[in-house]
Amino acid sequence: MATLTNFMFKPSISLSTNPTLLHLHSHRSLLSFQPSQYSQKTRLKASHNFRFITKATAASGAKKTLSDERVQKVHSIEEFDEALRAAKNKLVVVEYASRNSEESSNIYPFMVNLSRSCNDVEFILVMGDESEKTKKLCEREKIDKVPHFSFYKSMEKIHEEEGIGPDQLVGDVLYYGDSHSAVEQLHSREDVEKLIEDHKIDQKLIVLDVGLKHCGPCVKVYPTVIKLSRQMADTVVFARMNGDENDSCMQFLRDMDVVEVPTFLFIREGQIRGRYVGSGKGELIGEILRYQGVRVTY
């Protein structure tokens, strides 16, 4: 799990007088924290001397067994910047590849498949060894190994990975590009208050997934959250908040004493009934069932 090192381990400043959040605040002391079991992946180190390092040797270029018309190929810094501008606030997934990289060839068909099913996400391919122009682009973006995936929104790089497999790529796209699943996307304390108010009558269990943008375990567990949101739609409401999205979200995490992510808050009738800290799929499902009143034996 990732640790929020800038959090202070002391009671936060007083909450607003909104009774819903006061209920939440009053139950913080009842919620225990579980020890960390997962760690984030280390950041990539940028090389001062640009060169491509491939983890596997010679292979032909990416095999186009599928139509890849939705993957835009860019050949210069100017084309790259224009593609990001044109995408506006959509998620943009960029694969930096090389013609002599077997891993680049292997992962490309999976990106093509994703491009065909994720119409609200833009996909870009940069062949770093294609020309001097693409080499300069990779230098600017500090890419020294391929395949390398970078994720952008509103021209800002929000995440990057290298040497990943298909499952991790799908998980990243779901986590950073989700805009149409059954998971409610919350962007402020006010959004949380409204969600709680909306479900006071039906008394559904609310599962609030609290994470950070650059959190490997948060990405890892999110496909499970999406799947559960579909399977349990009749009885459970799933929501998500990234604490580092803005000041309101970060303050909410502080007020809820969230010090590690991902943290799942279980809320019913305006009160936090418990929490689960971690990215274990089985443990998460077990906790949800427990707070629904189902007896779970571990």
Short mmCIF file of C-alpha atoms in Angstrom, two decimals:
data_model
loop_
_atom_site.label_atom_id
_atom_site.label_comp_id
_atom_site.label_asym_id
_atom_site.label_seq_id
_atom_site.Cartn_x
_atom_site.Cartn_y
_atom_site.Cartn_z
CA MET A 1 0.00 0.00 0.00
CA ALA A 2 1.12 3.51 -0.56
CA THR A 3 1.60 5.67 2.50
CA LEU A 4 0.45 9.27 2.63
CA THR A 5 3.55 10.69 4.21
CA ASN A 6 2.19 14.21 4.42
CA PHE A 7 -0.65 13.23 6.75
CA MET A 8 -0.39 14.18 10.40
CA PHE A 9 -1.35 11.56 12.96
CA LYS A 10 -3.56 13.81 15.06
CA PRO A 11 -7.20 14.86 15.00
CA SER A 12 -8.01 17.04 12.02
CA ILE A 13 -9.54 20.48 12.19
CA SER A 14 -13.26 20.61 12.89
CA LEU A 15 -15.62 19.56 10.11
CA SER A 16 -18.43 21.59 8.70
CA THR A 17 -21.69 21.56 10.58
CA ASN A 18 -23.28 19.33 7.96
CA PRO A 19 -24.82 16.50 10.04
CA THR A 20 -23.89 13.84 7.51
CA LEU A 21 -20.17 14.53 7.80
CA LEU A 22 -20.45 15.00 11.54
CA HIS A 23 -21.76 11.44 11.70
CA LEU A 24 -18.78 10.30 9.66
CA HIS A 25 -16.37 12.21 11.87
CA SER A 26 -17.83 10.83 15.06
CA HIS A 27 -17.03 7.24 14.04
CA ARG A 28 -13.40 7.77 13.09
CA SER A 29 -12.07 6.61 16.45
CA LEU A 30 -13.83 3.27 16.04
CA LEU A 31 -11.95 2.44 12.85
CA SER A 32 -8.68 0.56 13.14
CA PHE A 33 -5.83 0.67 10.68
CA GLN A 34 -4.40 -2.51 9.19
CA PRO A 35 -0.67 -3.02 8.54
CA SER A 36 0.70 -2.38 5.09
CA GLN A 37 0.93 -5.47 2.87
CA TYR A 38 1.66 -3.95 -0.51
CA SER A 39 4.16 -1.42 -1.77
CA GLN A 40 4.20 0.87 -4.74
CA LYS A 41 6.51 0.17 -7.62
CA THR A 42 9.61 2.35 -7.67
CA ARG A 43 9.74 5.23 -10.06
CA LEU A 44 11.66 4.94 -13.28
CA LYS A 45 15.02 6.63 -13.38
CA ALA A 46 15.66 8.84 -16.38
CA SER A 47 18.96 8.30 -18.12
CA HIS A 48 21.08 11.33 -18.94
CA ASN A 49 22.28 9.73 -22.18
CA PHE A 50 19.37 8.79 -24.39
CA ARG A 51 19.32 5.25 -25.67
CA PHE A 52 16.78 2.49 -26.01
CA ILE A 53 17.17 -0.60 -23.86
CA THR A 54 15.07 -3.57 -24.86
CA LYS A 55 14.55 -6.56 -22.60
CA ALA A 56 14.32 -8.96 -25.50
CA THR A 57 16.23 -9.08 -28.75
CA ALA A 58 15.38 -8.94 -32.41
CA ALA A 59 11.86 -9.29 -33.61
CA SER A 60 10.03 -7.90 -36.56
CA GLY A 61 7.75 -4.88 -36.22
CA ALA A 62 4.39 -5.13 -34.48
CA LYS A 63 2.14 -7.63 -36.21
CA LYS A 64 -1.06 -6.01 -37.40
CA THR A 65 -3.48 -8.84 -37.06
CA LEU A 66 -6.20 -6.35 -36.12
CA SER A 67 -7.25 -3.08 -37.64
CA ASP A 68 -5.36 -0.39 -35.72
CA GLU A 69 -6.89 2.71 -37.25
CA ARG A 70 -7.77 4.06 -33.78
CA VAL A 71 -4.11 4.07 -32.74
CA GLN A 72 -2.60 7.34 -33.93
CA LYS A 73 1.02 7.22 -35.03
CA VAL A 74 2.99 10.37 -34.34
CA HIS A 75 6.35 11.18 -35.83
CA SER A 76 7.52 14.39 -34.15
CA ILE A 77 7.21 16.59 -31.08
CA GLU A 78 4.83 18.89 -32.95
CA GLU A 79 2.47 16.05 -33.90
CA PHE A 80 2.62 14.67 -30.37
CA ASP A 81 1.72 17.99 -28.71
CA GLU A 82 -1.09 18.58 -31.20
CA ALA A 83 -2.54 15.12 -30.48
CA LEU A 84 -2.58 15.86 -26.74
CA ARG A 85 -4.24 19.23 -27.33
CA ALA A 86 -6.89 17.68 -29.57
CA ALA A 87 -7.74 15.07 -26.92
CA LYS A 88 -8.66 17.83 -24.43
CA ASN A 89 -9.68 16.14 -21.14
CA LYS A 90 -9.83 12.59 -22.52
CA LEU A 91 -7.37 10.00 -21.29
CA VAL A 92 -4.49 9.58 -23.75
CA VAL A 93 -2.46 6.35 -23.65
CA VAL A 94 0.94 6.56 -25.36
CA GLU A 95 3.07 3.53 -26.15
CA TYR A 96 6.73 4.25 -26.82
CA ALA A 97 8.08 1.31 -28.81
CA SER A 98 11.02 0.17 -30.89
CA ARG A 99 11.19 -1.85 -34.08
CA ASN A 100 13.69 -4.33 -32.61
CA SER A 101 11.81 -4.88 -29.34
CA GLU A 102 9.96 -8.18 -29.05
CA GLU A 103 8.04 -6.90 -26.02
CA SER A 104 6.84 -3.90 -28.03
CA SER A 105 5.61 -6.26 -30.74
CA ASN A 106 3.85 -8.48 -28.20
CA ILE A 107 2.00 -5.76 -26.28
CA TYR A 108 0.89 -3.73 -29.31
CA PRO A 109 -2.02 -6.03 -30.35
CA PHE A 110 -3.46 -5.69 -26.84
CA MET A 111 -3.37 -1.91 -27.12
CA VAL A 112 -5.13 -2.19 -30.50
CA ASN A 113 -7.84 -4.32 -28.85
CA LEU A 114 -8.26 -1.72 -26.13
CA SER A 115 -8.54 1.07 -28.70
CA ARG A 116 -11.43 -0.75 -30.35
CA SER A 117 -13.39 -1.13 -27.09
CA CYS A 118 -12.52 2.15 -25.31
CA ASN A 119 -13.99 4.83 -27.53
CA ASP A 120 -13.55 7.56 -24.92
CA VAL A 121 -9.77 6.99 -24.69
CA GLU A 122 -7.20 8.13 -27.26
CA PHE A 123 -4.25 5.86 -28.13
CA ILE A 124 -0.90 6.97 -29.60
CA LEU A 125 2.10 4.98 -30.85
CA VAL A 126 5.60 6.47 -30.95
CA MET A 127 8.33 4.40 -32.63
CA GLY A 128 11.36 5.83 -30.88
CA ASP A 129 13.92 4.52 -33.37
CA GLU A 130 11.96 5.61 -36.43
CA SER A 131 13.79 8.91 -36.99
CA GLU A 132 15.74 11.69 -35.33
CA LYS A 133 12.45 13.49 -34.67
CA THR A 134 10.98 10.60 -32.69
CA LYS A 135 14.27 10.19 -30.82
CA LYS A 136 14.09 13.84 -29.78
CA LEU A 137 10.50 13.30 -28.61
CA CYS A 138 11.59 10.37 -26.46
CA GLU A 139 14.47 12.40 -25.08
CA ARG A 140 12.10 15.17 -24.06
CA GLU A 141 9.74 12.70 -22.39
CA LYS A 142 12.70 10.95 -20.68
CA ILE A 143 12.00 7.55 -22.24
CA ASP A 144 15.03 5.27 -22.13
CA LYS A 145 13.41 1.81 -22.14
CA VAL A 146 10.67 0.29 -24.26
CA PRO A 147 7.90 -0.62 -24.23
CA HIS A 148 6.96 2.36 -22.08
CA PHE A 149 3.41 3.58 -21.49
CA SER A 150 2.54 7.13 -20.45
CA PHE A 151 -0.94 8.36 -19.53
CA TYR A 152 -2.02 11.96 -20.10
CA LYS A 153 -5.06 14.10 -19.32
CA SER A 154 -5.39 17.74 -20.33
CA MET A 155 -1.79 17.59 -21.63
CA GLU A 156 -0.52 16.58 -18.18
CA LYS A 157 1.26 13.29 -17.62
CA ILE A 158 -0.62 11.54 -14.81
CA HIS A 159 1.00 8.10 -14.81
CA GLU A 160 3.65 5.98 -16.51
CA GLU A 161 4.69 2.32 -16.62
CA GLU A 162 7.34 0.29 -18.42
CA GLY A 163 7.61 -3.39 -19.27
CA ILE A 164 3.99 -4.12 -18.31
CA GLY A 165 1.77 -6.95 -19.48
CA PRO A 166 -1.76 -6.91 -20.92
CA ASP A 167 -3.53 -7.21 -17.55
CA GLN A 168 -1.65 -4.25 -16.10
CA LEU A 169 -2.33 -2.19 -19.24
CA VAL A 170 -6.06 -2.91 -19.03
CA GLY A 171 -6.05 -2.08 -15.32
CA ASP A 172 -4.31 1.25 -15.93
CA VAL A 173 -6.75 2.23 -18.68
CA LEU A 174 -9.73 1.34 -16.48
CA TYR A 175 -8.33 3.23 -13.49
CA TYR A 176 -7.33 6.42 -15.25
CA GLY A 177 -9.99 6.46 -17.95
CA ASP A 178 -13.14 5.19 -16.23
CA SER A 179 -16.05 7.51 -16.99
CA HIS A 180 -18.93 5.17 -17.76
CA SER A 181 -18.93 2.29 -15.27
CA ALA A 182 -21.33 1.90 -12.35
CA VAL A 183 -18.67 3.32 -10.00
CA GLU A 184 -19.59 6.86 -8.90
CA GLN A 185 -16.70 9.30 -9.46
CA LEU A 186 -16.44 11.74 -6.54
CA HIS A 187 -14.43 14.95 -6.78
CA SER A 188 -15.14 16.79 -3.52
CA ARG A 189 -16.54 16.53 0.01
CA GLU A 190 -19.82 17.85 -1.36
CA ASP A 191 -20.03 14.88 -3.74
CA VAL A 192 -19.66 12.52 -0.76
CA GLU A 193 -22.38 14.32 1.17
CA LYS A 194 -24.76 14.16 -1.80
CA LEU A 195 -24.09 10.45 -2.35
CA ILE A 196 -24.84 9.69 1.31
CA GLU A 197 -28.01 11.80 1.23
CA ASP A 198 -29.20 10.07 -1.96
CA HIS A 199 -29.03 6.65 -0.29
CA LYS A 200 -30.48 7.40 3.12
CA ILE A 201 -33.87 6.06 2.08
CA ASP A 202 -32.81 2.86 0.32
CA GLN A 203 -30.16 2.25 3.06
CA LYS A 204 -27.76 0.71 0.56
CA LEU A 205 -24.22 0.01 1.68
CA ILE A 206 -21.83 2.56 0.17
CA VAL A 207 -18.30 1.31 -0.59
CA LEU A 208 -16.01 4.32 -1.07
CA ASP A 209 -12.68 3.46 -2.72
CA VAL A 210 -10.13 6.08 -1.64
CA GLY A 211 -6.83 6.19 -3.50
CA LEU A 212 -4.19 8.33 -5.18
CA LYS A 213 -3.40 8.89 -8.84
CA HIS A 214 0.06 7.29 -8.74
CA CYS A 215 -0.74 4.24 -6.62
CA GLY A 216 0.05 0.78 -7.99
CA PRO A 217 -2.16 -1.15 -5.53
CA CYS A 218 -5.08 1.25 -6.26
CA VAL A 219 -4.77 0.46 -9.96
CA LYS A 220 -4.42 -3.26 -9.25
CA VAL A 221 -7.71 -3.57 -7.35
CA TYR A 222 -9.84 -1.22 -9.46
CA PRO A 223 -10.95 -3.79 -12.11
CA THR A 224 -12.36 -5.81 -9.20
CA VAL A 225 -14.23 -2.72 -7.97
CA ILE A 226 -15.78 -2.23 -11.42
CA LYS A 227 -16.79 -5.89 -11.63
CA LEU A 228 -18.35 -5.86 -8.16
CA SER A 229 -20.22 -2.62 -8.94
CA ARG A 230 -22.02 -4.50 -11.73
CA GLN A 231 -22.65 -7.69 -9.80
CA MET A 232 -23.89 -5.98 -6.62
CA ALA A 233 -25.75 -3.05 -8.20
CA ASP A 234 -29.02 -3.94 -6.43
CA THR A 235 -27.62 -3.79 -2.92
CA VAL A 236 -24.31 -1.87 -2.92
CA VAL A 237 -23.23 1.54 -4.23
CA PHE A 238 -19.57 1.82 -5.26
CA ALA A 239 -17.78 5.15 -5.42
CA ARG A 240 -14.22 6.35 -5.90
CA MET A 241 -12.19 9.39 -4.85
CA ASN A 242 -8.55 10.22 -5.61
CA GLY A 243 -7.20 12.20 -2.68
CA ASP A 244 -4.64 14.11 -4.72
CA GLU A 245 -7.17 15.32 -7.29
CA ASN A 246 -7.72 18.61 -5.46
CA ASP A 247 -7.58 20.24 -2.00
CA SER A 248 -11.15 19.28 -1.13
CA CYS A 249 -10.44 15.58 -1.72
CA MET A 250 -7.19 15.67 0.24
CA GLN A 251 -8.86 17.41 3.16
CA PHE A 252 -11.59 14.77 3.15
CA LEU A 253 -8.94 12.04 3.42
CA ARG A 254 -7.36 13.85 6.36
CA ASP A 255 -10.71 14.25 8.08
CA MET A 256 -11.38 10.54 7.66
CA ASP A 257 -7.92 9.65 9.03
CA VAL A 258 -6.95 7.87 5.83
CA VAL A 259 -3.19 7.33 6.03
CA GLU A 260 -2.72 4.45 3.57
CA VAL A 261 -4.25 3.72 0.18
CA PRO A 262 -6.21 2.06 -1.13
CA THR A 263 -8.66 2.42 1.75
CA PHE A 264 -12.28 1.29 1.38
CA LEU A 265 -14.81 3.03 3.62
CA PHE A 266 -18.08 1.19 4.30
CA ILE A 267 -20.88 3.70 4.87
CA ARG A 268 -24.51 3.10 5.74
CA GLU A 269 -27.12 5.60 6.94
CA GLY A 270 -24.53 8.38 7.02
CA GLN A 271 -22.10 6.54 9.29
CA ILE A 272 -18.84 4.76 8.60
CA ARG A 273 -19.38 1.17 9.71
CA GLY A 274 -15.80 0.09 9.02
CA ARG A 275 -12.94 0.12 6.57
CA TYR A 276 -10.59 -2.17 4.72
CA VAL A 277 -7.02 -1.13 3.88
CA GLY A 278 -5.37 -3.08 1.05
CA SER A 279 -5.76 -4.37 -2.48
CA GLY A 280 -6.59 -8.04 -1.85
CA LYS A 281 -9.58 -9.04 -3.98
CA GLY A 282 -10.77 -11.84 -1.71
CA GLU A 283 -10.40 -9.75 1.44
CA LEU A 284 -12.32 -6.86 -0.12
CA ILE A 285 -15.20 -9.10 -1.19
CA GLY A 286 -15.28 -10.68 2.27
CA GLU A 287 -15.47 -7.28 3.98
CA ILE A 288 -18.28 -6.10 1.70
CA LEU A 289 -20.28 -9.24 2.45
CA ARG A 290 -19.63 -8.82 6.17
CA TYR A 291 -20.99 -5.28 6.19
CA GLN A 292 -24.02 -6.52 4.27
CA GLY A 293 -24.73 -8.86 7.15
CA VAL A 294 -23.40 -12.04 5.55
CA ARG A 295 -21.41 -14.20 7.94
CA VAL A 296 -17.90 -14.69 6.56
CA THR A 297 -15.43 -17.26 7.92
CA TYR A 298 -11.74 -16.72 7.19
#
